[in-house]
Short mmCIF file of C-alpha atoms in Angstrom, two decimals:
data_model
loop_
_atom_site.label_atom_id
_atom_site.label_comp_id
_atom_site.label_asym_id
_atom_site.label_seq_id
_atom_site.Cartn_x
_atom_site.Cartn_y
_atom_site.Cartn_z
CA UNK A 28 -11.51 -0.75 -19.17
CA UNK A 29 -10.77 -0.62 -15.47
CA UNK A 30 -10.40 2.31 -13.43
CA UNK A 31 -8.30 3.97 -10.82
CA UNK A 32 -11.34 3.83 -8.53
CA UNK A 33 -11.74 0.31 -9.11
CA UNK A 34 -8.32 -0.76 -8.62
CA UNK A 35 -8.27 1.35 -5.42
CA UNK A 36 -11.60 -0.64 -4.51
CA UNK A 37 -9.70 -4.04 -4.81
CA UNK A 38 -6.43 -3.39 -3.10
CA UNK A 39 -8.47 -2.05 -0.39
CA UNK A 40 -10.61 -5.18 0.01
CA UNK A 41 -7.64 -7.11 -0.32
CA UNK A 42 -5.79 -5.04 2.90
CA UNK A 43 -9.18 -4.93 4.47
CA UNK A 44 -9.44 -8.58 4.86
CA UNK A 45 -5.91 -8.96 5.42
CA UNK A 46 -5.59 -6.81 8.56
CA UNK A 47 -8.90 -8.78 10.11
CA UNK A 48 -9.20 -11.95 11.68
CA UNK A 49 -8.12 -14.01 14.40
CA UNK A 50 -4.69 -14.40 12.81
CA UNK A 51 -4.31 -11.41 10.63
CA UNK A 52 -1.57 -11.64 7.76
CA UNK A 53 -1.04 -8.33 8.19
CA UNK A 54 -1.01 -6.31 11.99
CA UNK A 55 -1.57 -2.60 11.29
CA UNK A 56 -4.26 -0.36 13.11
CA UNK A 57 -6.41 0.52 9.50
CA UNK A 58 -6.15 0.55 5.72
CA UNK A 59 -7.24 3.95 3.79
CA UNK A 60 -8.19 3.95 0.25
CA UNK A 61 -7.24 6.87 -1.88
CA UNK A 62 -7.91 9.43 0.88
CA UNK A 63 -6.37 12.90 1.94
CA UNK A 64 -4.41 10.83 4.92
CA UNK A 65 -4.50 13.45 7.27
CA UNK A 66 -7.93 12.31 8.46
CA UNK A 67 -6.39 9.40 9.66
CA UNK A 68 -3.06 9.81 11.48
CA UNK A 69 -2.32 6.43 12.88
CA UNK A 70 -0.27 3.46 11.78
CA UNK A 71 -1.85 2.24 8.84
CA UNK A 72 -2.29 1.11 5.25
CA UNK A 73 -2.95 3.72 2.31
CA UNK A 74 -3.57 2.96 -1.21
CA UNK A 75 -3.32 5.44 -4.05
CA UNK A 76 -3.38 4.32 -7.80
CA UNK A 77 -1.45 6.79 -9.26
CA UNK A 78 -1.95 5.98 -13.32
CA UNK A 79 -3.74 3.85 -15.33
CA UNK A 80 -3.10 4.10 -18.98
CA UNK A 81 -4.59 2.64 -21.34
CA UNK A 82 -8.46 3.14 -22.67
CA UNK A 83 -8.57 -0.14 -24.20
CA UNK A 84 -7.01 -3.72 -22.92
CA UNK A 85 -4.35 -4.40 -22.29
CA UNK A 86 -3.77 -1.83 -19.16
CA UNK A 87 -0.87 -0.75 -17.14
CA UNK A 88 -1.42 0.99 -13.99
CA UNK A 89 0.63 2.01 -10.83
CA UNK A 90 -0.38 1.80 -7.13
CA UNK A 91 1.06 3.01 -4.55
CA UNK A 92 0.66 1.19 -1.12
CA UNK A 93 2.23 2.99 2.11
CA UNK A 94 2.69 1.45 5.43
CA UNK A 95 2.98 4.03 7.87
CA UNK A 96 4.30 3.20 11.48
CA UNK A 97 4.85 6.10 14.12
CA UNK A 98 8.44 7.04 15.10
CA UNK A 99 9.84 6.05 18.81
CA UNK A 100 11.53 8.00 21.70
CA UNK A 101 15.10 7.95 21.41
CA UNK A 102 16.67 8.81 24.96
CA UNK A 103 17.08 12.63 25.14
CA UNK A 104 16.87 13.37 21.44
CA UNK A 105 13.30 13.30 20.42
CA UNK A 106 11.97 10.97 18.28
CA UNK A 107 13.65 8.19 15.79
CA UNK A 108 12.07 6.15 12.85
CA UNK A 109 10.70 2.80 14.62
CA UNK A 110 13.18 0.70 12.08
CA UNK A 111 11.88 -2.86 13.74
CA UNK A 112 8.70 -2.26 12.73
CA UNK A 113 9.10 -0.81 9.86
CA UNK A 114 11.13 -3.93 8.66
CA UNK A 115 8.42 -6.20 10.33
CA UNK A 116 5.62 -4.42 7.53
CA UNK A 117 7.62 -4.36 5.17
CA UNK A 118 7.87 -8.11 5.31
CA UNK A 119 4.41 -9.16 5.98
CA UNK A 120 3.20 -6.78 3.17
CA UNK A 121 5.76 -8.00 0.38
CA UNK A 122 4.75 -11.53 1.37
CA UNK A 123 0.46 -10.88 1.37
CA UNK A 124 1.07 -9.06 -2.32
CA UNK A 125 3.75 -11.57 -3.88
CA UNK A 126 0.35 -14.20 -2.98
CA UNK A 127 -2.27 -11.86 -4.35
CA UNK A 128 -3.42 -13.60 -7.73
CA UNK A 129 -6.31 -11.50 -9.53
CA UNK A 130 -7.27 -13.43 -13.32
CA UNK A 131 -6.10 -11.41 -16.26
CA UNK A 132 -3.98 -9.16 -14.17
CA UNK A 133 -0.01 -9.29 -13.48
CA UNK A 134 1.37 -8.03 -10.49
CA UNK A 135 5.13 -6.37 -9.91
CA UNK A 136 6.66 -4.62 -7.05
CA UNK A 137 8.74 -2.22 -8.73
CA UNK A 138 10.40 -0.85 -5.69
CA UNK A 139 9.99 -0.42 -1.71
CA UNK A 140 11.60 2.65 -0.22
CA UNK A 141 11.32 4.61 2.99
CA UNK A 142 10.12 7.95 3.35
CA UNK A 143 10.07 9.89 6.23
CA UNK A 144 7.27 12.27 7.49
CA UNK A 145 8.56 14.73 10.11
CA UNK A 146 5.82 16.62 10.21
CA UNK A 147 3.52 14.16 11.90
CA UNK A 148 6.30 11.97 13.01
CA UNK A 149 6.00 9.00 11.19
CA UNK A 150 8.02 6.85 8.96
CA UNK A 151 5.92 4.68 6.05
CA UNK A 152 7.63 2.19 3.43
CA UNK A 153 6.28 2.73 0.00
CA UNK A 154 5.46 -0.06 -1.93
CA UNK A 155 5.46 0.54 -6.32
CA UNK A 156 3.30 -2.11 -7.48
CA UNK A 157 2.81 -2.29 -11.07
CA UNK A 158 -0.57 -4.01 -13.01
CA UNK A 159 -0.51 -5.39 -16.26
CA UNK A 160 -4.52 -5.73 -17.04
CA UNK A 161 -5.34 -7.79 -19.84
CA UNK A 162 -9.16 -7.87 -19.04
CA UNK A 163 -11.77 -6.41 -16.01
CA UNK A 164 -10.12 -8.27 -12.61
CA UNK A 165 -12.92 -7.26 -10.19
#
């Protein structure tokens, strides 16, 4: 059986090592695993699995995987969501986890929507991955 905690584990490697490097395939300040995110205010990378059901193979579980960017100055009005880049994440992110290949694990993206965080003045794109675990992946 795999767990929340280890599926948080992996997707965090996995953003880990893609945010590093010379040539990153990802450009983003952090990634946070499964972590109240107000320690960490900044433009980054959270991951949350949500549900895992399932005490037996096969599994299905849902992750969550937020990409949060800080909003811009708008001239005289304050601040406006940073729409480049969060279009320029969105991108690079569906692209690194439509690569991702784990054995005896399936991998959707459900949905990608925006959601906006006025209280710290940030914007994030949510990513709904679902997992279809057939045996242990990590």
């Amino acid at each position: 059986m795999v767990t929340d905690s280890e599926i948080n584990e992996v997707f965090y490697q996995c953003f880990v090592e893609a945010t590093q490097g010379q040539t990153p395939a990802i450009s983003i300040g952090g990634v946070v695993c499964n972590k109240d995110r107000e320690e960490t205010i900044g433009e980054d990378i959270v991951v949350i699995t949500t549900n895992v059901v399932g005490d037996e193979f096969p599994q299905n579980a849902l992750v969550n995987i937020n990409a949060y960017t800080f909003d811009v100055p708008e001239s005289g009005n304050g601040l406006v969501r940073n729409g480049q880049r969060l279009s320029q994440l969105a991108k690079a992110i569906a692209k690194y986890l439509d690569g991702l290949s784990f054995p005896n694990m399936e991998l959707v993206i459900e949905n990608i929507a925006e959601v906006e965080e006025k209280s710290i003045n940030q914007h994030y794109k949510n990513f709904r991955v679902r997992l279809f675990i057939y045996d242990n992946f990590s």
